[in-house]
Every structure is written in C-alpha cells, then in structure tokens.
Amino acid sequence: MDWKNQFSPLDVTTSDTLPDLMLSYLGSWSAINMIGPDKKSYLQGQVTCNVVTLTNEQSTLGAHCDAKGKVWSVFRLFHHNDGYALFQPASAIDVELAELKKYAIFSKVEITASQDVALGVMGNEAQNWVDSLTDSRADVRPITGGSAVKISEKRWLLLVNQDQAEIIINEFSSSKVTEATWTRFDIEEALPVVTAQVQNEYIPQALNLQAIGGICFTKGCYTGQETVARAKYRGINKRMMAVVKGNLAEELPSAEPIVLERSVGENWRTAGELLTHYTFKDNVAIGLVVLPNDLEDGTQLRLAIQPDTRWTIEPLPYSLADE
C-alpha cells in the first residue's frame, strides 16, 4: 500500500472531540535546508528572528522579507541534521529559495530545497508518543532519519527522510488523518501561513509575528529591518492577522482565493483574503485573514462568493499588545 494513501479526512463538527493521537502526512509543506560554515552569520543577516541565540533544542518562528519589509516567507527555524531547516508551505519554496540565495555567493553556505518528508503528530497523546521515540525531552530532538519539533502542547512536526517516514506511517496504529486537521491547529493557534498566493504582500507585524516570537528587535541589521522597526516604533502598521469563523452555504473552492467582505453601514467592502481555512462537518468554517487593526468590535464579515453567509472575528490565543 502506498504510504501516502493511508490518510483519511477527519469529518468532525465544531463540538466533536478529536482523537487522542493522530498522524498526518503534510504533503503541502516542505523545508529549505542550509548548511556550511557561514550558515549562522548568513541567515542572521537575512531573517527577522535571532539565529545566533537559537540552541539545538529550540525552534523559532521567523520571516524573510524583501528590502521594503514585505514577507517572502514565514517559517519555523530549527537545527536539523548538520545545519538548519526552515519549515514552510511548499508552494512558497521556489520563490523563497531564489530570494534567500541571492547573496549566498559571498558566503560559505549551501541552500537547498529539502527532500525530507513532513509528518504531523497531533492530539492529547502526541507528546507521549514522541517521547517514545527518544530519550531527549527537548523541544527539538534528533530522531532516526531526521528531527522531531514541538509546535504546541498537542502538536509535533517530524521532518524525516522518506524511508523513515514510511516506517513511521506503516507502524502507526492510531488515527491517520489528512493534513486538514493540521491546518485546523494552525488556525486555532493563529500561526501565520504564507503560501505563494500571498508572498510579498504583508509586513511581518501584519501577520502577528511580533506577538509569537518571530521578530527580534535587538539583533541588528537584516533585509527589511528598517520597515519592521518603523512599524514597531512609529506605529505605521495598520493591519493584524485575525482568526475568523462563519457559516457556509456550500463547500469552499480549493483552487481559488477566498475573499471576505466587511460591513460598512449598509454596504460591504473587501476586507481581505483567507490565508488558509478549515471546514467542519456542520457547515461551519474557520480561517486566518489579515484585516485592518482598527475594526470596531462586532464588525460583520461575509464571504464574497457567498453573500448570505455571516462571519465573525474570534479571540486570538495570544495578545497583540506591545510590551
């Protein structure tokens, strides 16, 4: 049996309890690998997070921007094999790889698209299951064939070679679910997802990276740093990433942008495009979207392609208040 075909959709309503242990093949996710003597210094000058202080047992969110501070990639960075891995949506890899390699000719560093397989372990028992793989109890752990990385209390990423991925999948005896469940966790945890569709559109603060440890304001210069600093110290950022929720009149199309509109008096205006979304069995959906950060409480939203729907802005699981 093809190991990629062992995963089934998990059809649950908004009130259903999730299985205690789930495994998913994250086919729409990948990573960029970086190795070489200059990997730390080179990456430090390219991204918003602090690479120098990142230990082997930690991961961090971060962004890579253009010179104007617009985001090419939002990634999770961690030590992997003999270098770094920047885990991110696979659709963003080609453009991000080209941008990240622009000045690499001047450094002893090799930057390549990863050939590893991404698996997601989820549920109340995810931690215990990962603990069974290794004696390490760190948030980033070397395991056979690659690395295990803690995303949240109920979620771990496994980035491993294909042979090990096949072994893990074939031996896994609990629920094997499609990556839609991983997407649900991303939305509920309000972790930004930047696919090719929205590359080079937003500054990091519009994606809430300052609130989730993805920006270091004391690390020194990197590409786009001036814009990121102005957004913090001069208050020029007028956007935020929100979790939204609403009803559906019919299934959302998978291959085209999903636009939300917001109510303005008796009229409706374009509010933003969903970065990602997840649909429950009871015709309710959730998603992530970048909105103006000064919207009034209770602002109504709707799907542009389904104008009879009504969506609301949900509370974030973290604070956007500036420390």
PDB file of C-alpha atoms in Angstrom, residues 19-238:
ATOM      1  CA  PRO A  19      -8.912  11.541  18.716  1.00  0.00           C
ATOM      2  CA  ASP A  20      -6.172  11.466  21.356  1.00  0.00           C
ATOM      3  CA  LEU A  21      -3.479  10.610  18.808  1.00  0.00           C
ATOM      4  CA  MET A  22      -3.352  11.446  15.105  1.00  0.00           C
ATOM      5  CA  LEU A  23      -0.727  11.324  12.373  1.00  0.00           C
ATOM      6  CA  SER A  24      -0.833  13.268   9.125  1.00  0.00           C
ATOM      7  CA  TYR A  25       1.313  13.426   6.012  1.00  0.00           C
ATOM      8  CA  LEU A  26       1.912  17.130   5.397  1.00  0.00           C
ATOM      9  CA  GLY A  27       2.207  16.995   1.630  1.00  0.00           C
ATOM     10  CA  SER A  28       1.744  20.731   1.092  1.00  0.00           C
ATOM     11  CA  TRP A  29       4.598  21.576   3.499  1.00  0.00           C
ATOM     12  CA  SER A  30       8.334  21.355   2.991  1.00  0.00           C
ATOM     13  CA  ALA A  31      11.560  22.976   4.136  1.00  0.00           C
ATOM     14  CA  ILE A  32      14.686  24.746   2.986  1.00  0.00           C
ATOM     15  CA  ASN A  33      17.958  23.305   4.271  1.00  0.00           C
ATOM     16  CA  MET A  34      21.014  25.415   4.985  1.00  0.00           C
ATOM     17  CA  ILE A  35      24.476  24.005   5.726  1.00  0.00           C
ATOM     18  CA  GLY A  36      28.039  25.313   5.652  1.00  0.00           C
ATOM     19  CA  PRO A  37      30.480  27.211   7.915  1.00  0.00           C
ATOM     20  CA  ASP A  38      28.756  30.573   7.355  1.00  0.00           C
ATOM     21  CA  LYS A  39      25.171  29.356   7.729  1.00  0.00           C
ATOM     22  CA  LYS A  40      24.552  31.122  11.057  1.00  0.00           C
ATOM     23  CA  SER A  41      26.005  34.507  10.110  1.00  0.00           C
ATOM     24  CA  TYR A  42      24.441  34.466   6.638  1.00  0.00           C
ATOM     25  CA  LEU A  43      20.966  33.610   7.887  1.00  0.00           C
ATOM     26  CA  GLN A  44      21.259  36.119  10.739  1.00  0.00           C
ATOM     27  CA  GLY A  45      21.561  38.906   8.171  1.00  0.00           C
ATOM     28  CA  GLN A  46      18.522  37.729   6.210  1.00  0.00           C
ATOM     29  CA  VAL A  47      15.678  36.986   8.623  1.00  0.00           C
ATOM     30  CA  THR A  48      13.655  38.651  11.401  1.00  0.00           C
ATOM     31  CA  CYS A  49      14.404  36.099  14.152  1.00  0.00           C
ATOM     32  CA  ASN A  50      17.629  35.759  16.147  1.00  0.00           C
ATOM     33  CA  VAL A  51      19.591  32.874  14.634  1.00  0.00           C
ATOM     34  CA  VAL A  52      22.694  33.414  16.799  1.00  0.00           C
ATOM     35  CA  THR A  53      20.920  32.646  20.075  1.00  0.00           C
ATOM     36  CA  LEU A  54      18.942  29.648  18.770  1.00  0.00           C
ATOM     37  CA  THR A  55      20.123  26.486  20.531  1.00  0.00           C
ATOM     38  CA  ASN A  56      19.952  22.936  19.193  1.00  0.00           C
ATOM     39  CA  GLU A  57      16.983  22.284  21.485  1.00  0.00           C
ATOM     40  CA  GLN A  58      14.851  25.230  20.343  1.00  0.00           C
ATOM     41  CA  SER A  59      12.805  26.298  17.341  1.00  0.00           C
ATOM     42  CA  THR A  60      11.573  29.763  16.472  1.00  0.00           C
ATOM     43  CA  LEU A  61       9.190  31.353  14.027  1.00  0.00           C
ATOM     44  CA  GLY A  62      10.647  33.924  11.676  1.00  0.00           C
ATOM     45  CA  ALA A  63      10.191  35.743   8.388  1.00  0.00           C
ATOM     46  CA  HIS A  64      12.321  36.574   5.378  1.00  0.00           C
ATOM     47  CA  CYS A  65      11.486  39.908   3.770  1.00  0.00           C
ATOM     48  CA  ASP A  66      12.399  41.984   0.756  1.00  0.00           C
ATOM     49  CA  ALA A  67      14.163  45.334   1.160  1.00  0.00           C
ATOM     50  CA  LYS A  68      10.797  47.050   1.746  1.00  0.00           C
ATOM     51  CA  GLY A  69       9.889  44.678   4.565  1.00  0.00           C
ATOM     52  CA  LYS A  70       7.334  42.623   2.614  1.00  0.00           C
ATOM     53  CA  VAL A  71       7.331  38.940   3.552  1.00  0.00           C
ATOM     54  CA  TRP A  72       8.599  36.289   1.159  1.00  0.00           C
ATOM     55  CA  SER A  73       8.319  33.524   3.731  1.00  0.00           C
ATOM     56  CA  VAL A  74       7.152  32.759   7.249  1.00  0.00           C
ATOM     57  CA  PHE A  75       8.934  29.685   8.572  1.00  0.00           C
ATOM     58  CA  ARG A  76       9.777  27.658  11.647  1.00  0.00           C
ATOM     59  CA  LEU A  77      13.558  27.538  12.045  1.00  0.00           C
ATOM     60  CA  PHE A  78      15.420  24.764  13.858  1.00  0.00           C
ATOM     61  CA  HIS A  79      18.685  22.839  13.799  1.00  0.00           C
ATOM     62  CA  HIS A  80      18.285  19.822  11.534  1.00  0.00           C
ATOM     63  CA  ASN A  81      20.904  17.205  10.652  1.00  0.00           C
ATOM     64  CA  ASP A  82      24.115  19.215  10.082  1.00  0.00           C
ATOM     65  CA  GLY A  83      22.506  22.603   9.523  1.00  0.00           C
ATOM     66  CA  TYR A  84      19.217  24.485   9.691  1.00  0.00           C
ATOM     67  CA  ALA A  85      15.759  23.740   8.365  1.00  0.00           C
ATOM     68  CA  LEU A  86      13.235  26.470   7.522  1.00  0.00           C
ATOM     69  CA  PHE A  87       9.855  24.695   7.561  1.00  0.00           C
ATOM     70  CA  GLN A  88       7.139  26.411   5.492  1.00  0.00           C
ATOM     71  CA  PRO A  89       4.394  25.844   2.881  1.00  0.00           C
ATOM     72  CA  ALA A  90       5.806  24.031  -0.130  1.00  0.00           C
ATOM     73  CA  SER A  91       4.235  26.481  -2.581  1.00  0.00           C
ATOM     74  CA  ALA A  92       6.425  29.280  -1.172  1.00  0.00           C
ATOM     75  CA  ILE A  93       9.689  27.363  -1.555  1.00  0.00           C
ATOM     76  CA  ASP A  94      10.680  28.202  -5.149  1.00  0.00           C
ATOM     77  CA  VAL A  95      10.443  31.979  -4.765  1.00  0.00           C
ATOM     78  CA  GLU A  96      11.831  31.951  -1.227  1.00  0.00           C
ATOM     79  CA  LEU A  97      14.763  29.766  -2.238  1.00  0.00           C
ATOM     80  CA  ALA A  98      15.736  32.160  -5.021  1.00  0.00           C
ATOM     81  CA  GLU A  99      15.456  35.181  -2.723  1.00  0.00           C
ATOM     82  CA  LEU A 100      17.358  33.534   0.122  1.00  0.00           C
ATOM     83  CA  LYS A 101      20.217  32.522  -2.203  1.00  0.00           C
ATOM     84  CA  LYS A 102      20.669  35.983  -3.774  1.00  0.00           C
ATOM     85  CA  TYR A 103      23.791  36.892  -1.804  1.00  0.00           C
ATOM     86  CA  ALA A 104      24.951  33.402  -0.846  1.00  0.00           C
ATOM     87  CA  ILE A 105      27.757  33.503  -3.424  1.00  0.00           C
ATOM     88  CA  PHE A 106      29.721  35.650  -0.962  1.00  0.00           C
ATOM     89  CA  SER A 107      29.383  33.134   1.897  1.00  0.00           C
ATOM     90  CA  LYS A 108      30.347  29.531   2.552  1.00  0.00           C
ATOM     91  CA  VAL A 109      26.798  28.269   2.694  1.00  0.00           C
ATOM     92  CA  GLU A 110      24.693  25.801   0.713  1.00  0.00           C
ATOM     93  CA  ILE A 111      20.952  26.443   0.477  1.00  0.00           C
ATOM     94  CA  THR A 112      18.709  23.743  -0.998  1.00  0.00           C
ATOM     95  CA  ALA A 113      15.116  22.566  -1.077  1.00  0.00           C
ATOM     96  CA  SER A 114      14.673  19.709   1.389  1.00  0.00           C
ATOM     97  CA  GLN A 115      13.847  16.223   0.177  1.00  0.00           C
ATOM     98  CA  ASP A 116      12.602  15.185   3.619  1.00  0.00           C
ATOM     99  CA  VAL A 117       9.016  14.219   4.377  1.00  0.00           C
ATOM    100  CA  ALA A 118       6.939  16.268   6.832  1.00  0.00           C
ATOM    101  CA  LEU A 119       4.623  14.393   9.196  1.00  0.00           C
ATOM    102  CA  GLY A 120       2.380  15.930  11.840  1.00  0.00           C
ATOM    103  CA  VAL A 121       1.630  14.252  15.179  1.00  0.00           C
ATOM    104  CA  MET A 122      -1.410  15.701  16.962  1.00  0.00           C
ATOM    105  CA  GLY A 123      -3.667  15.168  19.956  1.00  0.00           C
ATOM    106  CA  ASN A 124      -3.581  14.787  23.735  1.00  0.00           C
ATOM    107  CA  GLU A 125      -1.156  11.856  23.427  1.00  0.00           C
ATOM    108  CA  ALA A 126       1.174  13.460  20.876  1.00  0.00           C
ATOM    109  CA  GLN A 127       3.776  14.341  23.496  1.00  0.00           C
ATOM    110  CA  ASN A 128       3.825  10.815  24.962  1.00  0.00           C
ATOM    111  CA  TRP A 129       4.130   9.273  21.511  1.00  0.00           C
ATOM    112  CA  VAL A 130       7.081  11.485  20.571  1.00  0.00           C
ATOM    113  CA  ASP A 131       8.669  10.765  23.960  1.00  0.00           C
ATOM    114  CA  SER A 132       8.701   7.090  22.994  1.00  0.00           C
ATOM    115  CA  LEU A 133      10.995   7.829  20.030  1.00  0.00           C
ATOM    116  CA  THR A 134      13.959   9.187  22.002  1.00  0.00           C
ATOM    117  CA  ASP A 135      15.325   9.811  25.487  1.00  0.00           C
ATOM    118  CA  SER A 136      15.543  13.538  24.753  1.00  0.00           C
ATOM    119  CA  ARG A 137      12.873  15.776  26.272  1.00  0.00           C
ATOM    120  CA  ALA A 138      13.866  18.928  24.373  1.00  0.00           C
ATOM    121  CA  ASP A 139      11.546  20.882  22.079  1.00  0.00           C
ATOM    122  CA  VAL A 140      13.753  19.915  19.118  1.00  0.00           C
ATOM    123  CA  ARG A 141      15.065  16.348  19.131  1.00  0.00           C
ATOM    124  CA  PRO A 142      17.210  14.358  16.727  1.00  0.00           C
ATOM    125  CA  ILE A 143      15.355  11.142  15.865  1.00  0.00           C
ATOM    126  CA  THR A 144      16.087   8.321  13.443  1.00  0.00           C
ATOM    127  CA  GLY A 145      16.061   9.826   9.967  1.00  0.00           C
ATOM    128  CA  GLY A 146      15.663  13.466  10.977  1.00  0.00           C
ATOM    129  CA  SER A 147      14.146  15.692  13.654  1.00  0.00           C
ATOM    130  CA  ALA A 148      11.084  15.999  15.908  1.00  0.00           C
ATOM    131  CA  VAL A 149       9.986  19.581  16.621  1.00  0.00           C
ATOM    132  CA  LYS A 150       7.412  20.731  19.168  1.00  0.00           C
ATOM    133  CA  ILE A 151       4.867  23.127  17.668  1.00  0.00           C
ATOM    134  CA  SER A 152       2.492  23.377  20.637  1.00  0.00           C
ATOM    135  CA  GLU A 153       1.252  21.350  23.599  1.00  0.00           C
ATOM    136  CA  LYS A 154      -0.694  18.981  21.351  1.00  0.00           C
ATOM    137  CA  ARG A 155       1.328  19.088  18.152  1.00  0.00           C
ATOM    138  CA  TRP A 156       4.723  17.922  16.893  1.00  0.00           C
ATOM    139  CA  LEU A 157       6.386  18.076  13.491  1.00  0.00           C
ATOM    140  CA  LEU A 158       8.505  15.181  12.252  1.00  0.00           C
ATOM    141  CA  LEU A 159      10.893  16.059   9.413  1.00  0.00           C
ATOM    142  CA  VAL A 160      12.466  12.788   8.299  1.00  0.00           C
ATOM    143  CA  ASN A 161      13.823  11.030   5.228  1.00  0.00           C
ATOM    144  CA  GLN A 162      11.391   9.062   3.095  1.00  0.00           C
ATOM    145  CA  ASP A 163      12.466   5.630   4.325  1.00  0.00           C
ATOM    146  CA  GLN A 164      11.876   6.604   7.946  1.00  0.00           C
ATOM    147  CA  ALA A 165       8.594   8.326   7.089  1.00  0.00           C
ATOM    148  CA  GLU A 166       7.341   5.112   5.526  1.00  0.00           C
ATOM    149  CA  ILE A 167       8.350   3.116   8.608  1.00  0.00           C
ATOM    150  CA  ILE A 168       6.605   5.564  10.957  1.00  0.00           C
ATOM    151  CA  ILE A 169       3.412   5.602   8.905  1.00  0.00           C
ATOM    152  CA  ASN A 170       3.199   1.834   8.482  1.00  0.00           C
ATOM    153  CA  GLU A 171       3.802   1.208  12.199  1.00  0.00           C
ATOM    154  CA  PHE A 172       1.450   3.941  13.454  1.00  0.00           C
ATOM    155  CA  SER A 173      -1.637   2.266  14.925  1.00  0.00           C
ATOM    156  CA  SER A 174      -3.804   5.293  15.831  1.00  0.00           C
ATOM    157  CA  SER A 175      -5.776   7.679  13.606  1.00  0.00           C
ATOM    158  CA  LYS A 176      -4.168   8.597  10.280  1.00  0.00           C
ATOM    159  CA  VAL A 177      -5.809  11.801   9.086  1.00  0.00           C
ATOM    160  CA  THR A 178      -5.354  14.184   6.171  1.00  0.00           C
ATOM    161  CA  GLU A 179      -3.429  17.397   6.726  1.00  0.00           C
ATOM    162  CA  ALA A 180      -6.648  19.405   7.023  1.00  0.00           C
ATOM    163  CA  THR A 181      -6.515  18.668  10.755  1.00  0.00           C
ATOM    164  CA  TRP A 182      -3.010  20.178  10.908  1.00  0.00           C
ATOM    165  CA  THR A 183      -4.442  23.254   9.182  1.00  0.00           C
ATOM    166  CA  ARG A 184      -7.169  23.434  11.829  1.00  0.00           C
ATOM    167  CA  PHE A 185      -4.498  23.580  14.558  1.00  0.00           C
ATOM    168  CA  ASP A 186      -2.607  26.313  12.673  1.00  0.00           C
ATOM    169  CA  ILE A 187      -5.770  28.402  12.551  1.00  0.00           C
ATOM    170  CA  GLU A 188      -6.813  27.821  16.155  1.00  0.00           C
ATOM    171  CA  GLU A 189      -3.282  28.621  17.333  1.00  0.00           C
ATOM    172  CA  ALA A 190      -3.226  31.656  14.982  1.00  0.00           C
ATOM    173  CA  LEU A 191       0.093  30.761  13.369  1.00  0.00           C
ATOM    174  CA  PRO A 192       0.559  32.592  10.054  1.00  0.00           C
ATOM    175  CA  VAL A 193       0.594  30.569   6.844  1.00  0.00           C
ATOM    176  CA  VAL A 194       2.207  32.332   3.871  1.00  0.00           C
ATOM    177  CA  THR A 195       1.709  30.423   0.630  1.00  0.00           C
ATOM    178  CA  ALA A 196       2.784  31.507  -2.866  1.00  0.00           C
ATOM    179  CA  GLN A 197      -0.599  33.202  -3.194  1.00  0.00           C
ATOM    180  CA  VAL A 198       0.284  35.954  -0.704  1.00  0.00           C
ATOM    181  CA  GLN A 199       4.068  36.218  -0.910  1.00  0.00           C
ATOM    182  CA  ASN A 200       5.419  39.786  -0.849  1.00  0.00           C
ATOM    183  CA  GLU A 201       2.096  41.291   0.327  1.00  0.00           C
ATOM    184  CA  TYR A 202       2.442  41.834   4.080  1.00  0.00           C
ATOM    185  CA  ILE A 203       4.981  43.111   6.565  1.00  0.00           C
ATOM    186  CA  PRO A 204       5.751  40.736   9.470  1.00  0.00           C
ATOM    187  CA  GLN A 205       3.630  42.622  12.035  1.00  0.00           C
ATOM    188  CA  ALA A 206       0.555  42.313   9.819  1.00  0.00           C
ATOM    189  CA  LEU A 207       0.985  38.563  10.331  1.00  0.00           C
ATOM    190  CA  ASN A 208       1.332  38.953  14.140  1.00  0.00           C
ATOM    191  CA  LEU A 209       4.937  37.726  14.157  1.00  0.00           C
ATOM    192  CA  GLN A 210       5.885  40.246  16.848  1.00  0.00           C
ATOM    193  CA  ALA A 211       3.411  38.542  19.206  1.00  0.00           C
ATOM    194  CA  ILE A 212       4.629  34.967  18.699  1.00  0.00           C
ATOM    195  CA  GLY A 213       8.386  35.347  18.964  1.00  0.00           C
ATOM    196  CA  GLY A 214       9.082  35.735  15.256  1.00  0.00           C
ATOM    197  CA  ILE A 215      10.834  39.120  15.384  1.00  0.00           C
ATOM    198  CA  CYS A 216      13.931  40.115  17.359  1.00  0.00           C
ATOM    199  CA  PHE A 217      14.144  43.913  17.637  1.00  0.00           C
ATOM    200  CA  THR A 218      17.653  43.911  19.133  1.00  0.00           C
ATOM    201  CA  LYS A 219      19.576  41.645  16.735  1.00  0.00           C
ATOM    202  CA  GLY A 220      20.883  44.271  14.327  1.00  0.00           C
ATOM    203  CA  CYS A 221      20.520  44.641  10.575  1.00  0.00           C
ATOM    204  CA  TYR A 222      18.750  42.248   8.223  1.00  0.00           C
ATOM    205  CA  THR A 223      16.867  42.618   4.957  1.00  0.00           C
ATOM    206  CA  GLY A 224      13.734  44.729   5.518  1.00  0.00           C
ATOM    207  CA  GLN A 225      14.743  45.662   9.073  1.00  0.00           C
ATOM    208  CA  GLU A 226      14.024  49.392   8.642  1.00  0.00           C
ATOM    209  CA  THR A 227      10.373  48.804   7.805  1.00  0.00           C
ATOM    210  CA  VAL A 228       9.943  46.295  10.627  1.00  0.00           C
ATOM    211  CA  ALA A 229      11.477  48.735  13.119  1.00  0.00           C
ATOM    212  CA  ARG A 230       9.317  51.648  11.924  1.00  0.00           C
ATOM    213  CA  ALA A 231       6.212  49.503  12.277  1.00  0.00           C
ATOM    214  CA  LYS A 232       7.099  48.981  15.939  1.00  0.00           C
ATOM    215  CA  TYR A 233       8.463  52.355  16.985  1.00  0.00           C
ATOM    216  CA  ARG A 234       6.403  54.675  14.788  1.00  0.00           C
ATOM    217  CA  GLY A 235       3.185  52.699  14.702  1.00  0.00           C
ATOM    218  CA  ILE A 236       2.937  52.531  10.929  1.00  0.00           C
ATOM    219  CA  ASN A 237       1.421  49.037  10.871  1.00  0.00           C
ATOM    220  CA  LYS A 238      -2.331  49.232  10.359  1.00  0.00           C
TER     221      LYS A 238
END
